[in-house]
Coordinates of C-alpha atoms in Angstrom, one line a residue:
Chain B
M1 CA -142.9 -24.9 83.2
A2 CA -141.7 -26.3 86.5
E3 CA -138.7 -27.9 84.8
E4 CA -137.8 -24.7 83.2
T5 CA -137.9 -22.7 86.4
L6 CA -136.0 -25.4 88.2
T7 CA -133.1 -25.2 85.7
T8 CA -133.1 -21.4 85.8
A9 CA -133.1 -21.5 89.6
Q10 CA -130.1 -23.7 89.6
S11 CA -128.2 -21.5 87.1
H12 CA -129.3 -18.6 89.3
G13 CA -126.5 -19.5 91.8
H14 CA -128.5 -20.1 95.0
G15 CA -130.3 -23.3 95.3
H16 CA -133.3 -22.3 97.4
G17 CA -136.8 -22.1 96.0
E18 CA -138.0 -22.3 92.4
H19 CA -138.6 -19.1 90.7
P20 CA -138.1 -17.4 87.3
P21 CA -134.8 -15.5 87.1
H22 CA -136.6 -12.2 87.0
L23 CA -138.7 -12.8 90.1
A24 CA -137.2 -11.2 93.2
H25 CA -137.4 -13.3 96.4
H26 CA -139.7 -11.1 98.3
F27 CA -142.5 -11.4 95.8
E28 CA -144.8 -14.3 95.6
S29 CA -145.5 -14.2 91.9
P30 CA -144.5 -12.3 88.7
G31 CA -148.0 -10.7 88.8
Q32 CA -147.5 -9.4 92.3
Q33 CA -144.0 -8.1 91.4
F34 CA -145.3 -6.4 88.3
D35 CA -148.1 -4.7 90.2
A36 CA -145.7 -3.5 92.9
C37 CA -143.3 -2.1 90.3
K38 CA -146.0 -0.3 88.5
F39 CA -147.4 1.1 91.8
G40 CA -143.9 2.4 92.7
M41 CA -143.5 3.9 89.2
W42 CA -146.8 5.8 89.5
I43 CA -145.7 7.2 92.8
F44 CA -142.5 8.4 91.2
L45 CA -144.4 9.9 88.3
C46 CA -146.5 11.8 90.9
T47 CA -143.4 13.4 92.3
E48 CA -142.4 14.3 88.8
V49 CA -145.7 16.0 88.1
L50 CA -145.5 17.8 91.4
M51 CA -142.0 19.0 90.6
F52 CA -143.1 20.4 87.3
S53 CA -146.2 21.9 88.9
G54 CA -143.8 24.3 90.7
L55 CA -142.8 25.7 87.3
F56 CA -146.4 25.6 86.1
C57 CA -147.3 27.6 89.2
A58 CA -144.7 30.2 88.4
Y59 CA -146.1 30.4 84.9
A60 CA -149.7 30.7 86.0
V61 CA -149.1 33.4 88.6
Y62 CA -146.9 35.4 86.3
R63 CA -149.2 35.1 83.3
A64 CA -152.2 36.0 85.5
N65 CA -150.5 39.2 86.6
H66 CA -148.8 40.1 83.4
P67 CA -150.6 38.7 80.4
E68 CA -149.1 41.3 78.1
I69 CA -145.6 39.9 78.5
F70 CA -146.7 36.5 77.4
L71 CA -148.8 37.9 74.5
Y72 CA -145.8 39.9 73.3
A73 CA -142.9 37.4 73.9
H74 CA -144.5 34.2 72.7
K75 CA -144.2 35.6 69.1
Y76 CA -140.5 35.0 69.5
L77 CA -141.2 31.3 69.5
D78 CA -141.6 29.4 66.3
T79 CA -145.1 27.8 66.4
N80 CA -144.2 25.5 63.5
L81 CA -141.2 24.0 65.2
G82 CA -143.2 23.6 68.4
A83 CA -146.0 21.9 66.6
I84 CA -143.6 19.6 64.8
N85 CA -141.9 18.7 68.1
T86 CA -145.3 18.0 69.6
A87 CA -146.0 15.6 66.7
V88 CA -142.6 14.0 67.0
L89 CA -143.2 13.3 70.7
I90 CA -146.7 12.0 70.1
C91 CA -145.3 9.6 67.5
S92 CA -142.6 8.4 69.7
S93 CA -145.1 7.9 72.5
F94 CA -147.1 5.8 70.1
T95 CA -144.2 3.7 69.1
M96 CA -143.3 3.3 72.8
A97 CA -146.8 2.1 73.7
W98 CA -146.6 -0.2 70.7
A99 CA -143.2 -1.5 71.9
V100 CA -144.8 -2.5 75.3
R101 CA -147.4 -4.4 73.4
A102 CA -144.8 -6.1 71.3
A103 CA -142.9 -7.1 74.4
Q104 CA -146.1 -8.5 75.9
K105 CA -146.7 -10.4 72.7
G106 CA -143.2 -11.7 72.5
Q107 CA -142.5 -10.1 69.2
Q108 CA -138.8 -9.6 69.6
G109 CA -137.9 -8.0 66.3
L110 CA -140.8 -5.6 66.5
L111 CA -139.9 -4.6 70.0
I112 CA -136.3 -3.8 69.0
G113 CA -137.4 -1.8 66.0
L114 CA -140.1 0.1 67.9
L115 CA -137.7 1.0 70.7
A116 CA -135.1 2.2 68.2
L117 CA -137.8 4.3 66.5
T118 CA -138.8 5.8 69.9
L119 CA -135.2 6.6 70.6
L120 CA -135.0 8.3 67.2
G121 CA -138.0 10.4 68.1
G122 CA -136.1 11.6 71.2
F123 CA -133.2 12.6 69.0
G124 CA -135.5 14.4 66.6
F125 CA -137.2 16.3 69.5
L126 CA -133.8 17.4 70.9
G127 CA -132.5 18.3 67.5
I128 CA -135.4 20.6 66.9
K129 CA -135.1 22.0 70.4
Y130 CA -131.4 22.6 69.7
I131 CA -132.3 24.7 66.6
E132 CA -134.8 26.7 68.7
Y133 CA -132.3 27.2 71.6
E134 CA -129.5 28.2 69.2
H135 CA -131.6 30.8 67.6
K136 CA -132.5 32.3 70.9
F137 CA -129.0 32.2 72.2
H138 CA -127.8 34.1 69.1
K139 CA -130.5 36.6 69.1
G140 CA -130.2 37.5 72.8
L141 CA -133.6 36.0 73.7
L142 CA -132.4 35.0 77.1
P143 CA -133.5 35.3 80.7
G144 CA -132.5 38.1 83.1
A145 CA -129.7 40.4 82.3
Q146 CA -128.8 38.4 79.2
Y147 CA -132.0 39.5 77.6
N148 CA -130.9 41.6 74.7
P149 CA -133.0 40.8 71.6
T150 CA -131.6 41.6 68.2
V151 CA -134.8 40.4 66.4
T152 CA -138.4 41.4 66.4
P153 CA -141.2 39.1 67.5
G154 CA -142.3 36.8 64.7
D155 CA -138.9 36.8 63.0
H156 CA -137.6 33.3 63.5
G157 CA -134.4 33.7 61.4
N158 CA -135.7 31.8 58.4
G159 CA -135.1 34.4 55.8
D160 CA -131.8 34.9 54.1
K161 CA -132.0 38.7 54.4
H162 CA -132.6 38.4 58.1
A163 CA -129.7 35.9 58.4
E164 CA -127.3 38.4 56.9
M165 CA -128.6 41.2 59.0
G166 CA -128.6 39.0 62.0
D167 CA -124.9 38.5 61.9
H168 CA -124.3 42.2 61.7
E169 CA -126.7 42.9 64.5
L170 CA -125.0 40.2 66.6
I171 CA -121.7 42.0 66.4
T172 CA -123.1 45.3 67.5
S173 CA -125.3 43.7 70.1
E174 CA -122.3 42.0 71.7
H175 CA -120.5 45.2 71.8
D176 CA -123.3 47.1 73.4
A177 CA -124.2 44.2 75.7
G178 CA -120.6 44.4 77.0
N179 CA -121.0 48.1 77.7
A180 CA -124.3 47.6 79.5
H181 CA -122.7 45.1 81.8
T182 CA -119.7 47.1 82.7
A183 CA -121.7 50.2 83.3
P184 CA -122.8 50.7 86.9
P185 CA -126.6 50.4 87.6
G186 CA -127.0 54.1 88.2
A187 CA -125.5 55.0 84.8
A188 CA -128.5 54.0 82.8
P189 CA -130.8 57.0 83.6
A190 CA -127.9 59.4 83.2
R191 CA -127.1 58.0 79.8
H192 CA -130.7 58.4 79.0
D193 CA -130.7 62.1 79.8
E194 CA -127.5 62.7 77.9
E195 CA -128.3 60.9 74.8
P196 CA -131.8 61.6 73.4
A197 CA -131.2 58.9 70.8
V198 CA -131.5 56.2 73.4
A199 CA -134.8 54.3 73.2
P200 CA -137.5 55.8 75.3
T201 CA -138.3 52.7 77.4
G202 CA -134.8 52.7 78.8
V203 CA -133.9 49.8 76.5
K204 CA -130.3 49.6 75.3
P205 CA -129.5 51.3 72.0
T206 CA -129.0 48.1 70.1
E207 CA -132.6 47.0 70.7
Q208 CA -133.8 50.2 69.1
T209 CA -131.4 50.0 66.2
G210 CA -132.3 46.4 65.8
L211 CA -135.9 47.3 65.5
E212 CA -135.2 50.1 63.1
K213 CA -133.1 47.9 60.9
T214 CA -135.5 45.0 60.6
T215 CA -139.2 45.4 60.2
L216 CA -140.4 48.4 62.2
P217 CA -138.8 51.6 60.9
Q218 CA -141.9 53.6 61.7
A219 CA -141.7 52.3 65.3
A220 CA -138.9 54.7 66.2
P221 CA -140.6 57.7 67.9
P222 CA -139.8 61.3 67.0
P223 CA -137.0 62.9 69.0
A224 CA -139.2 65.5 70.6
G225 CA -141.3 64.8 73.7
R226 CA -139.4 61.7 74.5
S227 CA -139.2 62.1 78.2
M228 CA -143.0 62.4 78.4
E229 CA -143.3 59.2 76.5
H230 CA -141.0 57.6 78.9
D231 CA -143.6 57.4 81.7
H232 CA -146.2 56.5 79.2
A233 CA -144.1 53.6 78.0
H234 CA -143.9 52.1 81.4
E235 CA -147.6 51.9 81.7
H236 CA -148.4 50.5 78.3
G237 CA -145.2 49.5 76.7
M238 CA -143.5 51.6 74.0
T239 CA -143.9 50.2 70.5
G240 CA -146.0 47.4 71.9
R241 CA -143.0 46.1 73.9
P242 CA -143.9 45.5 77.6
N243 CA -141.4 45.7 80.4
N244 CA -139.6 42.6 81.8
V245 CA -140.0 40.5 78.8
H246 CA -136.9 38.6 79.9
L247 CA -139.0 36.9 82.6
F248 CA -140.9 35.1 79.8
F249 CA -137.6 33.6 78.7
G250 CA -136.7 32.7 82.2
I251 CA -139.9 30.7 82.5
Y252 CA -139.5 29.4 78.9
F253 CA -135.9 28.1 79.5
A254 CA -136.7 26.7 83.0
M255 CA -139.7 24.8 81.7
T256 CA -138.4 23.5 78.4
G257 CA -135.0 23.0 80.0
L258 CA -136.2 20.8 82.7
H259 CA -138.4 19.0 80.2
G260 CA -135.4 18.6 77.9
I261 CA -133.4 17.0 80.7
H262 CA -136.3 14.5 81.2
V263 CA -136.2 13.8 77.4
L264 CA -132.5 13.0 77.8
A265 CA -133.1 10.8 80.8
G266 CA -135.9 9.0 79.0
M267 CA -133.6 8.4 76.0
A268 CA -131.0 6.9 78.3
F269 CA -133.6 4.6 79.8
I270 CA -134.9 3.6 76.3
A271 CA -131.3 2.9 75.2
W272 CA -130.9 0.7 78.2
V273 CA -134.1 -1.2 77.6
L274 CA -133.2 -1.4 73.9
K275 CA -129.9 -3.1 74.8
R276 CA -131.7 -5.6 77.0
S277 CA -134.3 -6.3 74.3
I278 CA -131.5 -7.1 71.8
A279 CA -130.2 -9.5 74.5
G280 CA -133.6 -11.1 74.4
E281 CA -134.4 -10.5 78.0
F282 CA -138.0 -9.5 77.6
G283 CA -141.1 -11.6 76.8
P284 CA -144.7 -12.0 77.7
E285 CA -143.7 -13.1 81.3
Y286 CA -141.3 -10.3 81.9
F287 CA -141.4 -6.9 80.3
T288 CA -141.6 -4.7 83.4
P289 CA -138.6 -2.5 82.5
V290 CA -140.1 -1.8 79.0
D291 CA -143.4 -0.9 80.7
L292 CA -142.0 1.4 83.3
V293 CA -139.6 3.2 80.9
G294 CA -142.7 3.5 78.7
L295 CA -144.6 5.2 81.5
Y296 CA -141.7 7.6 82.0
W297 CA -141.6 8.4 78.3
H298 CA -145.4 9.0 78.2
L299 CA -145.0 11.4 81.2
V300 CA -142.5 13.4 79.2
D301 CA -145.0 13.5 76.4
L302 CA -147.7 14.5 78.9
I303 CA -145.7 17.5 80.2
W304 CA -145.0 18.7 76.6
I305 CA -148.7 18.4 75.8
F306 CA -149.2 21.2 78.3
L307 CA -146.0 23.2 77.6
F308 CA -146.8 23.5 73.9
P309 CA -150.1 25.5 74.1
L310 CA -148.9 27.4 77.2
L311 CA -145.7 28.7 75.6
Y312 CA -146.3 28.6 71.9
L313 CA -150.0 29.1 71.4
I314 CA -150.8 32.2 73.4
H315 CA -153.6 34.3 71.9
Chain W
M1 CA -160.8 -7.7 85.8
T2 CA -159.1 -7.4 82.5
N3 CA -155.9 -8.6 84.1
T4 CA -157.3 -12.0 84.8
H5 CA -158.4 -12.2 81.2
A6 CA -154.9 -11.5 80.0
Q7 CA -153.3 -13.8 82.5
E8 CA -155.3 -16.7 81.2
H9 CA -153.2 -16.7 78.0
S10 CA -149.7 -18.1 78.4
G11 CA -148.9 -16.6 81.8
E12 CA -149.0 -13.0 80.5
V13 CA -148.7 -10.3 83.0
G14 CA -150.7 -7.1 82.7
H15 CA -153.1 -6.1 80.0
V16 CA -152.3 -5.9 76.3
V17 CA -153.8 -2.8 74.7
P18 CA -155.5 -3.7 71.4
M19 CA -153.6 -2.3 68.3
G20 CA -156.8 -0.6 67.1
I21 CA -157.0 1.5 70.3
L22 CA -153.3 2.4 70.1
V23 CA -153.6 3.6 66.5
G24 CA -156.8 5.4 67.3
V25 CA -155.3 7.2 70.2
W26 CA -152.3 8.2 68.1
L27 CA -154.5 9.6 65.3
A28 CA -156.7 11.4 67.8
L29 CA -153.6 13.0 69.4
M30 CA -152.3 14.2 66.0
V31 CA -155.7 15.6 65.0
L32 CA -156.1 17.4 68.3
T33 CA -152.6 18.9 68.0
Y34 CA -153.6 20.3 64.6
V35 CA -156.9 21.5 66.1
T36 CA -155.3 23.3 68.9
V37 CA -152.8 25.1 66.6
V38 CA -155.7 26.2 64.3
A39 CA -157.9 27.2 67.2
T40 CA -155.2 29.7 68.3
K41 CA -155.7 31.7 65.1
I42 CA -159.4 32.2 65.8
D43 CA -160.1 35.1 68.2
L44 CA -162.2 33.8 71.1
G45 CA -161.0 36.2 73.6
E46 CA -160.7 34.7 77.1
L47 CA -161.9 31.4 75.7
N48 CA -158.7 30.8 73.7
L49 CA -156.8 29.8 76.8
W50 CA -159.5 27.6 78.1
L51 CA -160.0 25.9 74.8
A52 CA -156.3 25.2 74.5
M53 CA -156.3 23.8 78.0
L54 CA -159.4 21.7 77.3
I55 CA -157.7 20.2 74.3
A56 CA -154.5 19.6 76.3
V57 CA -156.5 17.9 79.0
I58 CA -158.2 15.6 76.5
K59 CA -154.9 14.8 74.9
A60 CA -153.3 14.1 78.3
S61 CA -156.3 11.9 79.3
L62 CA -155.9 9.8 76.2
V63 CA -152.2 9.4 76.8
V64 CA -152.7 8.5 80.5
L65 CA -155.7 6.2 80.0
Y66 CA -154.5 4.2 76.9
F67 CA -150.7 4.7 76.3
M68 CA -150.1 4.5 80.1
H69 CA -152.7 1.7 80.5
L70 CA -154.3 3.4 83.5
R71 CA -157.7 2.5 82.3
Y72 CA -156.8 -1.2 82.5
D73 CA -154.6 -0.9 85.6
K74 CA -155.3 -1.6 89.3
P75 CA -157.4 1.3 90.7
L76 CA -154.7 1.9 93.2
N77 CA -152.5 3.4 90.5
S78 CA -155.3 5.7 89.4
L79 CA -155.8 6.7 93.0
V80 CA -152.1 7.7 93.3
F81 CA -152.1 9.7 90.1
V82 CA -155.4 11.5 90.7
G83 CA -154.3 12.1 94.2
G84 CA -151.2 13.8 92.9
L85 CA -153.3 15.9 90.5
V86 CA -155.5 17.0 93.4
F87 CA -152.4 18.4 95.1
V88 CA -151.4 20.1 91.9
A89 CA -154.8 21.7 91.7
L90 CA -154.6 22.9 95.3
F91 CA -151.1 24.3 94.7
L92 CA -152.0 26.2 91.6
G93 CA -155.5 27.2 92.8
I94 CA -154.4 28.6 96.1
A95 CA -151.3 30.3 94.7
L96 CA -153.3 32.0 92.0
T97 CA -156.1 33.1 94.4
D98 CA -153.5 34.4 96.8
S99 CA -151.5 36.4 94.2
A100 CA -154.7 37.9 92.8
E101 CA -155.5 39.3 96.3
Y102 CA -152.7 41.7 96.6
Q103 CA -150.2 41.2 93.8
P104 CA -151.3 44.1 91.6
D105 CA -150.3 46.6 94.3
V106 CA -146.9 44.9 94.9
I107 CA -146.1 44.9 91.2
H108 CA -147.1 48.6 90.9
Q109 CA -144.9 49.5 93.8
E110 CA -142.0 47.6 92.3
A111 CA -142.5 49.1 88.9
L112 CA -142.4 52.6 90.4
E113 CA -139.2 51.9 92.4
S114 CA -137.4 50.4 89.4
L115 CA -138.5 53.0 86.8
P116 CA -135.0 54.3 85.9
T117 CA -133.2 51.0 85.8
S118 CA -135.9 48.6 84.6
N119 CA -135.7 46.6 81.4
T120 CA -132.1 45.6 82.0

């Protein structure tokens, strides 16, 4: 042992003191260095949790005040895809934890394979997330002024019939969305008075036609008595659609987006650790980077464990 | 305590989690994911949210304690993490209490003012 460290110290380039190449000078022992690294990592993870807690706070306050929006809008999310993604992340968390164990045991081949699998899990998660995001982008399920849905809740664009209609609706929706944006804010109520065919809740015409075309033909109210229903709609939501649904998608994209960035960062770290494992840098005496990257990856999993029920599983 | 045990063997640093525990935790997490999806379809009223959160907390605890080794770590790391969670609880708790105090009136007023142009 002493001979080994001596040779490594010499090759290290500075001839003072005997220490393993991975031990920094200001630490007494690899054990102390490992504990200090982990402690620092946990403090960093705390700041991550606190950063996400800002978004969870926005979610909690908004849901407490407007549960109806969450009840309505969560049906736009595909629970199956969310559940599959949860499973993918849990599996990759498992392979990550196993990879740390393999590094501790000095099982080089296993370590490389497990890290590669973990990385694959990250790709799988982002791939599914891409499918979900793409669907929402195309169907106008977006935050703020971009919110202009061309599908009804529960339709996740899986059916062929819907796919065909979806394209048609997309064209009209873009057209109308353009009109809505160019129109001055005060024009909306005037248009409402002039055209009785406009949806009673003040929604843009496309939304209503979209509803009629797809699954809710009976949802279109009769032309008479529309202005009376207008006020009523604001209290309870016409055709079960509450106001300000776009805020759900603001929260959805902020939370899953920040989480997605963390998945990307985690994947970059895993790739880095994978490269170093292939170089054979890790073993029972030194596996700190594997361990710390693992902690980060588990935190990403941890956040998703809460995001999944909060966004997809609203009853 | 467990660290010293691990360090007796060939200069290992840290604690090696037994394979059985890793597999067990993984299976438990998968089963709990299935349970939480199924539980959503049962109407429990208010309890649905709390049940989902309870399952999420159990899953998170499993991940933190075993995948993240916190159970075998130095207590200092647990102190840091739990300390962070205490501040999260303060943050969420006080924000929710505060918004429940007067927010309904504010929202009502906003809704009245924005009646003609809302839902854009």
